[in-house]
PDB file of C-alpha atoms and ligand atoms in Angstrom:
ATOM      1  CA  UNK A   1     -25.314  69.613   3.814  1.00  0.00           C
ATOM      2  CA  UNK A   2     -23.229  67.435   6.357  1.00  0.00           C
ATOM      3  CA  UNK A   3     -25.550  64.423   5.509  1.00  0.00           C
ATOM      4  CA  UNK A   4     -24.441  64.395   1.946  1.00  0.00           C
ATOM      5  CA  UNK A   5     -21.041  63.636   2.590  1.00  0.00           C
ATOM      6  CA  UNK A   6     -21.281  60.545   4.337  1.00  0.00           C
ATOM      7  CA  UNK A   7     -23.676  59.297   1.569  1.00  0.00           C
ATOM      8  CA  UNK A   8     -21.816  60.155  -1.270  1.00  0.00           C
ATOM      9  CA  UNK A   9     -18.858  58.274   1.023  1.00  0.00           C
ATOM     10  CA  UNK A  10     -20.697  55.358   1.232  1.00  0.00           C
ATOM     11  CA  UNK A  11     -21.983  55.021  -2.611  1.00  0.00           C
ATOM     12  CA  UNK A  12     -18.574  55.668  -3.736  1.00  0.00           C
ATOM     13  CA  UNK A  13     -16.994  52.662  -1.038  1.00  0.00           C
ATOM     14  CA  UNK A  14     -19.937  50.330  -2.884  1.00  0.00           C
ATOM     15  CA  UNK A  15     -18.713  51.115  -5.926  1.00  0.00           C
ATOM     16  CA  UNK A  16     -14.745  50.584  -5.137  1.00  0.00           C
ATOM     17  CA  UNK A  17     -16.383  46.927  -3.579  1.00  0.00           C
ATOM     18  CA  UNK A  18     -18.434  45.895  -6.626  1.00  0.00           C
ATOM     19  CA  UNK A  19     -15.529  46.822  -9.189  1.00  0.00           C
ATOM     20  CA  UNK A  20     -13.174  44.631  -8.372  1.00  0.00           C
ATOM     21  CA  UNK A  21     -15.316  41.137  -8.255  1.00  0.00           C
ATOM     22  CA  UNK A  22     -17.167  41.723 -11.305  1.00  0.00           C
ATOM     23  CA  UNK A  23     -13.557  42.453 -13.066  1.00  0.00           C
ATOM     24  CA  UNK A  24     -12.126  39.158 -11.618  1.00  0.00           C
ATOM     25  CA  UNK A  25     -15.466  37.301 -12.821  1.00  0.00           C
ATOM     26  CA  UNK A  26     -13.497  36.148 -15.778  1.00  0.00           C
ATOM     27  CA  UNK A  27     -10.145  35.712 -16.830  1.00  0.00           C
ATOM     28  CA  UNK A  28      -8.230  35.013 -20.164  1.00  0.00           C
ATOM     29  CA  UNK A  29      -4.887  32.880 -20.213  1.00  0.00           C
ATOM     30  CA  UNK A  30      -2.223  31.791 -22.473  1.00  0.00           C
ATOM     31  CA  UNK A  31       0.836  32.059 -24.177  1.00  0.00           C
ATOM     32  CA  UNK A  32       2.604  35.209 -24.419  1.00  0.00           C
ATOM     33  CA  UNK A  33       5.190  34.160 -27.155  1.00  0.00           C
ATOM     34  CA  UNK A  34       5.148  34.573 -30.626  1.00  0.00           C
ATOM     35  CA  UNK A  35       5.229  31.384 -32.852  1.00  0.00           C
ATOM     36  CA  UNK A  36       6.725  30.770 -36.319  1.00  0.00           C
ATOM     37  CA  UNK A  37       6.395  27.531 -37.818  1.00  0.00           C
ATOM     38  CA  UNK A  38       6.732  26.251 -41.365  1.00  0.00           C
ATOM     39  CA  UNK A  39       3.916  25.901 -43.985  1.00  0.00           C
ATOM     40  CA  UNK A  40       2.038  22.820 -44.332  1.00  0.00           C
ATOM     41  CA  UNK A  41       2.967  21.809 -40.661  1.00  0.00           C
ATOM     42  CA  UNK A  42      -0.201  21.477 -37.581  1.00  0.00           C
ATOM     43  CA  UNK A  43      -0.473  23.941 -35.205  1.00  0.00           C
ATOM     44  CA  UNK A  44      -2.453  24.270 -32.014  1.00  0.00           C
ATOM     45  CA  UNK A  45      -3.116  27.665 -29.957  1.00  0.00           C
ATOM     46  CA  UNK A  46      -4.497  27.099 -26.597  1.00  0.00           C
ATOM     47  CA  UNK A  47      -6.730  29.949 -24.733  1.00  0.00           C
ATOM     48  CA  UNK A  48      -7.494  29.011 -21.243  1.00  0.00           C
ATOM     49  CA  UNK A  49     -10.617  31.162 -18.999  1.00  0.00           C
ATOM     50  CA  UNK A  50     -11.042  31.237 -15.694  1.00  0.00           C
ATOM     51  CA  UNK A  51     -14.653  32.222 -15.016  1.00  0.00           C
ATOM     52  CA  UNK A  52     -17.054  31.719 -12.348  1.00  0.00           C
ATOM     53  CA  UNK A  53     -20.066  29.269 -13.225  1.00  0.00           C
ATOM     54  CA  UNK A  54     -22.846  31.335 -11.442  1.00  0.00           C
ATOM     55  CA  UNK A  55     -22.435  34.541 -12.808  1.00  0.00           C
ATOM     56  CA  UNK A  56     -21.457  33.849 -16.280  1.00  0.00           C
ATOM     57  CA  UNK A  57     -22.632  32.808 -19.045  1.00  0.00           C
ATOM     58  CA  UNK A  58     -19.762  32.415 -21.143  1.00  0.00           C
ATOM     59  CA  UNK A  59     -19.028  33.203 -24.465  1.00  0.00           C
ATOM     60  CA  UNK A  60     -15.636  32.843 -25.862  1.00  0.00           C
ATOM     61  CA  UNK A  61     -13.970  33.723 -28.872  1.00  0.00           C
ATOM     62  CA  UNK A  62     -10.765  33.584 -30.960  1.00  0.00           C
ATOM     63  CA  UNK A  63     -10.014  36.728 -33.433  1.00  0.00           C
ATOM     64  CA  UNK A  64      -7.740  37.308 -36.481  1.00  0.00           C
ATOM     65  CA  UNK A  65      -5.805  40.313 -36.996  1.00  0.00           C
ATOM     66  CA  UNK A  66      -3.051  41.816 -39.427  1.00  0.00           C
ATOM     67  CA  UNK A  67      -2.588  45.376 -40.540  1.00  0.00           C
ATOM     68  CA  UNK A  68      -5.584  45.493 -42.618  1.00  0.00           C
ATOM     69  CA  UNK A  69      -8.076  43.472 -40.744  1.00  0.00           C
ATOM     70  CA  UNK A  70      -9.781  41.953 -38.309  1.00  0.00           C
ATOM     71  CA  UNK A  71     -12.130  39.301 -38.478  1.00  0.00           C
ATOM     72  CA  UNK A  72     -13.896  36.556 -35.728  1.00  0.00           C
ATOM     73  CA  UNK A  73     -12.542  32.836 -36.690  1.00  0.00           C
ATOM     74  CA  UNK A  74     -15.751  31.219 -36.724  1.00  0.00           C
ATOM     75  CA  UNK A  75     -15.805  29.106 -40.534  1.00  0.00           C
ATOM     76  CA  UNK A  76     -15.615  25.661 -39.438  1.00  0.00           C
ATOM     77  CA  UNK A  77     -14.303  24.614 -42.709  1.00  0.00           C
ATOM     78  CA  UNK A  78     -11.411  27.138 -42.900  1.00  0.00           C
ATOM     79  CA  UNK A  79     -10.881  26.874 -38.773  1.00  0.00           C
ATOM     80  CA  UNK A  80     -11.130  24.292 -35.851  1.00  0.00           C
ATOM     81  CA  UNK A  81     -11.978  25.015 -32.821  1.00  0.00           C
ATOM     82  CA  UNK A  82     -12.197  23.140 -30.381  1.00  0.00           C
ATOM     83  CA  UNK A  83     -13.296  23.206 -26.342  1.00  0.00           C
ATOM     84  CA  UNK A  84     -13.181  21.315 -23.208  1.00  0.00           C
ATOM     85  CA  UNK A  85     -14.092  22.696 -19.695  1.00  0.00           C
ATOM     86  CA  UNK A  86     -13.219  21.115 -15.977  1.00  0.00           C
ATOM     87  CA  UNK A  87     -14.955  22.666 -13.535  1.00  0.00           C
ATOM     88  CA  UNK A  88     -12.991  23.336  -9.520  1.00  0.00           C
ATOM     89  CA  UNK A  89     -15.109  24.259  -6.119  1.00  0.00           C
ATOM     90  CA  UNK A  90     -16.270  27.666  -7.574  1.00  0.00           C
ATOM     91  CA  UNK A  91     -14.683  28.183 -11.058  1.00  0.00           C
ATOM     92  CA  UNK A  92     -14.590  26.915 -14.228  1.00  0.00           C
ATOM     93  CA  UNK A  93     -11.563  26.518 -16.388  1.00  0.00           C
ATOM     94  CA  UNK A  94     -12.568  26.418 -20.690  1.00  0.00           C
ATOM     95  CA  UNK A  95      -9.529  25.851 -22.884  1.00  0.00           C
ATOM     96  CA  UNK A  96     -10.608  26.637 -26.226  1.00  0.00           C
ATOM     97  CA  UNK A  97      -8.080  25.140 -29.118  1.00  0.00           C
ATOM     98  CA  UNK A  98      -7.508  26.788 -32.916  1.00  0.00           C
ATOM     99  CA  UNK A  99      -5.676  23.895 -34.689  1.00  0.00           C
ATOM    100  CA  UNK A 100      -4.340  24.618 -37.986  1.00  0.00           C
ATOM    101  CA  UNK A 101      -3.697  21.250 -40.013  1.00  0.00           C
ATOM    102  CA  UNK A 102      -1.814  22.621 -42.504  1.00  0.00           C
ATOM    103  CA  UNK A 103      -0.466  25.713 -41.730  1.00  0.00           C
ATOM    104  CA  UNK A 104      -0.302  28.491 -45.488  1.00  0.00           C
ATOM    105  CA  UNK A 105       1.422  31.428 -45.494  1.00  0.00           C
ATOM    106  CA  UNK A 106      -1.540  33.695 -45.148  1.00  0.00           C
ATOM    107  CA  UNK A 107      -2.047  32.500 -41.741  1.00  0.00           C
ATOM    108  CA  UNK A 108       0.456  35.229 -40.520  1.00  0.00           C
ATOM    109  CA  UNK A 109      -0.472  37.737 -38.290  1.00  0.00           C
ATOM    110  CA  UNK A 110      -1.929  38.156 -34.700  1.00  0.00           C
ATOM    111  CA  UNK A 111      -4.438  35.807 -32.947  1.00  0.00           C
ATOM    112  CA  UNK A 112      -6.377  37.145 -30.224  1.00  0.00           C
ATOM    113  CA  UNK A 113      -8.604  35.125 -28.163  1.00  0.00           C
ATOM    114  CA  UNK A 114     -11.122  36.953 -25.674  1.00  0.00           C
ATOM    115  CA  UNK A 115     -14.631  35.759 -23.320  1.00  0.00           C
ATOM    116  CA  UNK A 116     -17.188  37.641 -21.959  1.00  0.00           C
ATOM    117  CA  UNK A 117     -19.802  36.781 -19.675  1.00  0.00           C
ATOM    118  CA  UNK A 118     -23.704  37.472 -21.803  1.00  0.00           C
ATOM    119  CA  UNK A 119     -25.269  38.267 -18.354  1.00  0.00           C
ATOM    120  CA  UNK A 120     -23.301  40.606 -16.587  1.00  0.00           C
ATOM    121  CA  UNK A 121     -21.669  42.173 -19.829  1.00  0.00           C
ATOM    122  CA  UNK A 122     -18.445  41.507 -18.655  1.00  0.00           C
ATOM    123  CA  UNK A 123     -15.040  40.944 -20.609  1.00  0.00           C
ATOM    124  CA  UNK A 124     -12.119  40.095 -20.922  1.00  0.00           C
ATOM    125  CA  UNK A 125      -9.273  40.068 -23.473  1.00  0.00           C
ATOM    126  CA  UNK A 126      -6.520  38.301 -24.247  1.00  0.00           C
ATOM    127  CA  UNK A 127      -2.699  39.445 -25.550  1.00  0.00           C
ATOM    128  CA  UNK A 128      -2.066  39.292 -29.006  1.00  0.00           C
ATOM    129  CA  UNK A 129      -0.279  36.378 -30.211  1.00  0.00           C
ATOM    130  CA  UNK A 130       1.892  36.766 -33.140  1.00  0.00           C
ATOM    131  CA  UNK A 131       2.029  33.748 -35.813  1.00  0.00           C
ATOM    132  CA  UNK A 132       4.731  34.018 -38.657  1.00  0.00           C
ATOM    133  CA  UNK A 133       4.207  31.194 -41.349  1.00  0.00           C
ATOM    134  CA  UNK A 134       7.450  30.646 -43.211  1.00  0.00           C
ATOM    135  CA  UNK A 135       7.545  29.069 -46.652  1.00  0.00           C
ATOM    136  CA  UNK A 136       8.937  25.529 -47.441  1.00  0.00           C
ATOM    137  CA  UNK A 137      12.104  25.915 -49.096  1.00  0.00           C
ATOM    138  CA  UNK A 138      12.050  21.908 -49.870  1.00  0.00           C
ATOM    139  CA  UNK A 139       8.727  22.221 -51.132  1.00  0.00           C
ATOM    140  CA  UNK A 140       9.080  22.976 -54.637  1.00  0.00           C
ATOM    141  CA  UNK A 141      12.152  20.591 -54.875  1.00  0.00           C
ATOM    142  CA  UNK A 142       9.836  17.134 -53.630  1.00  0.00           C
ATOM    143  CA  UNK A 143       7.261  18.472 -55.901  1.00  0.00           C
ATOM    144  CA  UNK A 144       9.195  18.504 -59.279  1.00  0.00           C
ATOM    145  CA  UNK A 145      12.839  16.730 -58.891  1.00  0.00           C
ATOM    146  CA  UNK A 146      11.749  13.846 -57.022  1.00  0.00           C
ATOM    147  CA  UNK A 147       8.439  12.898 -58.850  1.00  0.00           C
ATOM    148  CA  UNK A 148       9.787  13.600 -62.340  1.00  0.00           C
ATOM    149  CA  UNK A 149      12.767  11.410 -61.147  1.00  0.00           C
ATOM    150  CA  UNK A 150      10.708   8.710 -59.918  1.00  0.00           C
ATOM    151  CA  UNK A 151       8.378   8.390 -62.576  1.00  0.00           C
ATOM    152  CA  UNK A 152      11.576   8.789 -65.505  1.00  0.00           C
ATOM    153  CA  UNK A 153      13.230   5.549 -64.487  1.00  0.00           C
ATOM    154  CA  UNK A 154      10.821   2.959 -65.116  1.00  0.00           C
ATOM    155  CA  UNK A 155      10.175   4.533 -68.446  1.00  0.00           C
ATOM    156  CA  UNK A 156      13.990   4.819 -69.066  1.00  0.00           C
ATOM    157  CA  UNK A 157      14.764   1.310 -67.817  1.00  0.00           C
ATOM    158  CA  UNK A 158      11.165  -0.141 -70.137  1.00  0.00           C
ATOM    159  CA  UNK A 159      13.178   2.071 -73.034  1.00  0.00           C
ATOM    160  CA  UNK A 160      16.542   0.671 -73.027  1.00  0.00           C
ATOM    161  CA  UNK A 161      15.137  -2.997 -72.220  1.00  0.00           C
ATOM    162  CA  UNK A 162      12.867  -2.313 -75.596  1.00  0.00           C
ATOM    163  CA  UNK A 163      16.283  -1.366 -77.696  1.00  0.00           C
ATOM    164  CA  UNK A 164      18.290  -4.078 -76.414  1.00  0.00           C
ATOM    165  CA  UNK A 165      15.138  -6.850 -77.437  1.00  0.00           C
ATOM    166  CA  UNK A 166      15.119  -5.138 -80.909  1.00  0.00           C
ATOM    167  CA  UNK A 167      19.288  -4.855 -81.416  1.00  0.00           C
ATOM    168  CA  UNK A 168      19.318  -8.383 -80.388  1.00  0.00           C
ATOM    169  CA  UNK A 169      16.642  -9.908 -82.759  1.00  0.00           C
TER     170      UNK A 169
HETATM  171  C1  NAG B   1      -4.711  40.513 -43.836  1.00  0.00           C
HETATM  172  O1  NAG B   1      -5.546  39.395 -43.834  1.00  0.00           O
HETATM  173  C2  NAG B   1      -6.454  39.346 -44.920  1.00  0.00           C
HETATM  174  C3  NAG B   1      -7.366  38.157 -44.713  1.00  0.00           C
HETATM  175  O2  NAG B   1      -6.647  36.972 -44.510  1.00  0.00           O
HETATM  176  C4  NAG B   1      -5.664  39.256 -46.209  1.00  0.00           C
HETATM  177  O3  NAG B   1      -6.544  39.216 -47.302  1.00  0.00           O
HETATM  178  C5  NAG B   1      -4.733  40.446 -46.318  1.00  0.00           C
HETATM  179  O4  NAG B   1      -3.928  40.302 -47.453  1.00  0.00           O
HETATM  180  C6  NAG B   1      -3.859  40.557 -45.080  1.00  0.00           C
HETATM  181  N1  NAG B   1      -3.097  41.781 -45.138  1.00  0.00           N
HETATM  182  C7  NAG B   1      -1.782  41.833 -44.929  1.00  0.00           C
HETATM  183  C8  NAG B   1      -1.178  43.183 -44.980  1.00  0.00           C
HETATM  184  O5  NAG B   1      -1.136  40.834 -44.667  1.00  0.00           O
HETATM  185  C1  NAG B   2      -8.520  19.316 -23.142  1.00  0.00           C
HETATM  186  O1  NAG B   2      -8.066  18.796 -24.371  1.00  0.00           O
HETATM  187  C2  NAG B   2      -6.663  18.804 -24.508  1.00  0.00           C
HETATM  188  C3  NAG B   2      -6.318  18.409 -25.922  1.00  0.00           C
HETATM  189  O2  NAG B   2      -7.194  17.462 -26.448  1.00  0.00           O
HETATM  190  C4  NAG B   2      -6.032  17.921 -23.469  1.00  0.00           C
HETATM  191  O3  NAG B   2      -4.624  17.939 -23.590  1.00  0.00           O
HETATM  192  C5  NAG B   2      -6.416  18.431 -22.099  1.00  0.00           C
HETATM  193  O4  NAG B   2      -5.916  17.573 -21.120  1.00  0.00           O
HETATM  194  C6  NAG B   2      -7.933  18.526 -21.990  1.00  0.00           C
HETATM  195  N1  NAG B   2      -8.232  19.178 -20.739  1.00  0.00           N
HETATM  196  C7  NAG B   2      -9.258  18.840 -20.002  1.00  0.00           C
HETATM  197  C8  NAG B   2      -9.422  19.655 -18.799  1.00  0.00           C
HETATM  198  O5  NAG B   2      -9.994  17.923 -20.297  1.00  0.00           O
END
């Protein structure tokens, strides 16, 4: 009986070591603030994870997520994604960008961008970012007032040009 205790000690000090370093293996980074920006505009959102090159093999990942689903962004024609790494003494730093070109109203709702490491199992997660994509007011008005306009005048200056040839002949 009074060798158990000290074993049982010293598996559960092990444990308490190994936790902590295999937690801090990799890290997730970026923006806590919400962003709202006007359809049709670009838009970048920038994840950044700290991770350490010789136990990890990283995998990282940007999700979508509203009140009715959630879904991995991985279409390259509906999404870009883009990453770059740099690489310090031990760790390495990936920043991985999702880049709207033209931002549509559907694109509201929570991005969520997490990593985990494929040999060890470990992960983390990022915070949810919230996106709000408002509408162009000024859209509709370019779109019909300003074309209709532009294309009207020629026709109206070629019209009146026409009746003052045939009033004067
Ligand atoms: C959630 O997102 C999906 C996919 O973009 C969309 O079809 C659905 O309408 C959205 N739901 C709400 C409540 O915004
Ligand atoms: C990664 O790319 C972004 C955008 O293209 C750039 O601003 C940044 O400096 C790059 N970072 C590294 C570490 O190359």
């Amino acid at each position: 009986m009074p060798i158990f205790y000290p074993t049982a000690a010293f598996l559960i000090m092990v444990v308490l070591c190994i936790q902590p370093t295999s937690l801090s293996a990799v890290k997730v980074k970026y923006s806590r603030d919400p962003v709202t920006k006007t359809e049709g505009l670009s838009l970048s959102l920038k994840c950044t994870v700290e991770y350490k090159t010789q136990d990890c093999n990283i995998e990282t990942n940007w999700w979508y997520e509203n009140s009715s689903a959630r879904f991995l962004l991985f279409d390259p024609n509906t999404y870009l994604i883009t990453v770059n790494e740099t690489e310090t003494d031990e760790d390495r730093l990936r920043n991985i960008f999702l880049t709207f070109n033209s931002l549509k109203l559907q694109d509201s709702g929570s991005y969520q961008c997490d990593a985990t490491c494929l040999n060890s199992g470990t992960q983390a997660k990022g915070h949810l970012v919230r996106l709000t994509v408002t509408a162009d007011l000024n859209k509709g008005l370019k779109d019909s007032t300003w074309n209709s306009q532009s294309k009207a005048d020629p026709a109206a200056l070629a019209l009146s040009a026409l009746i003052l040839l045939l009033w004067c002949y």
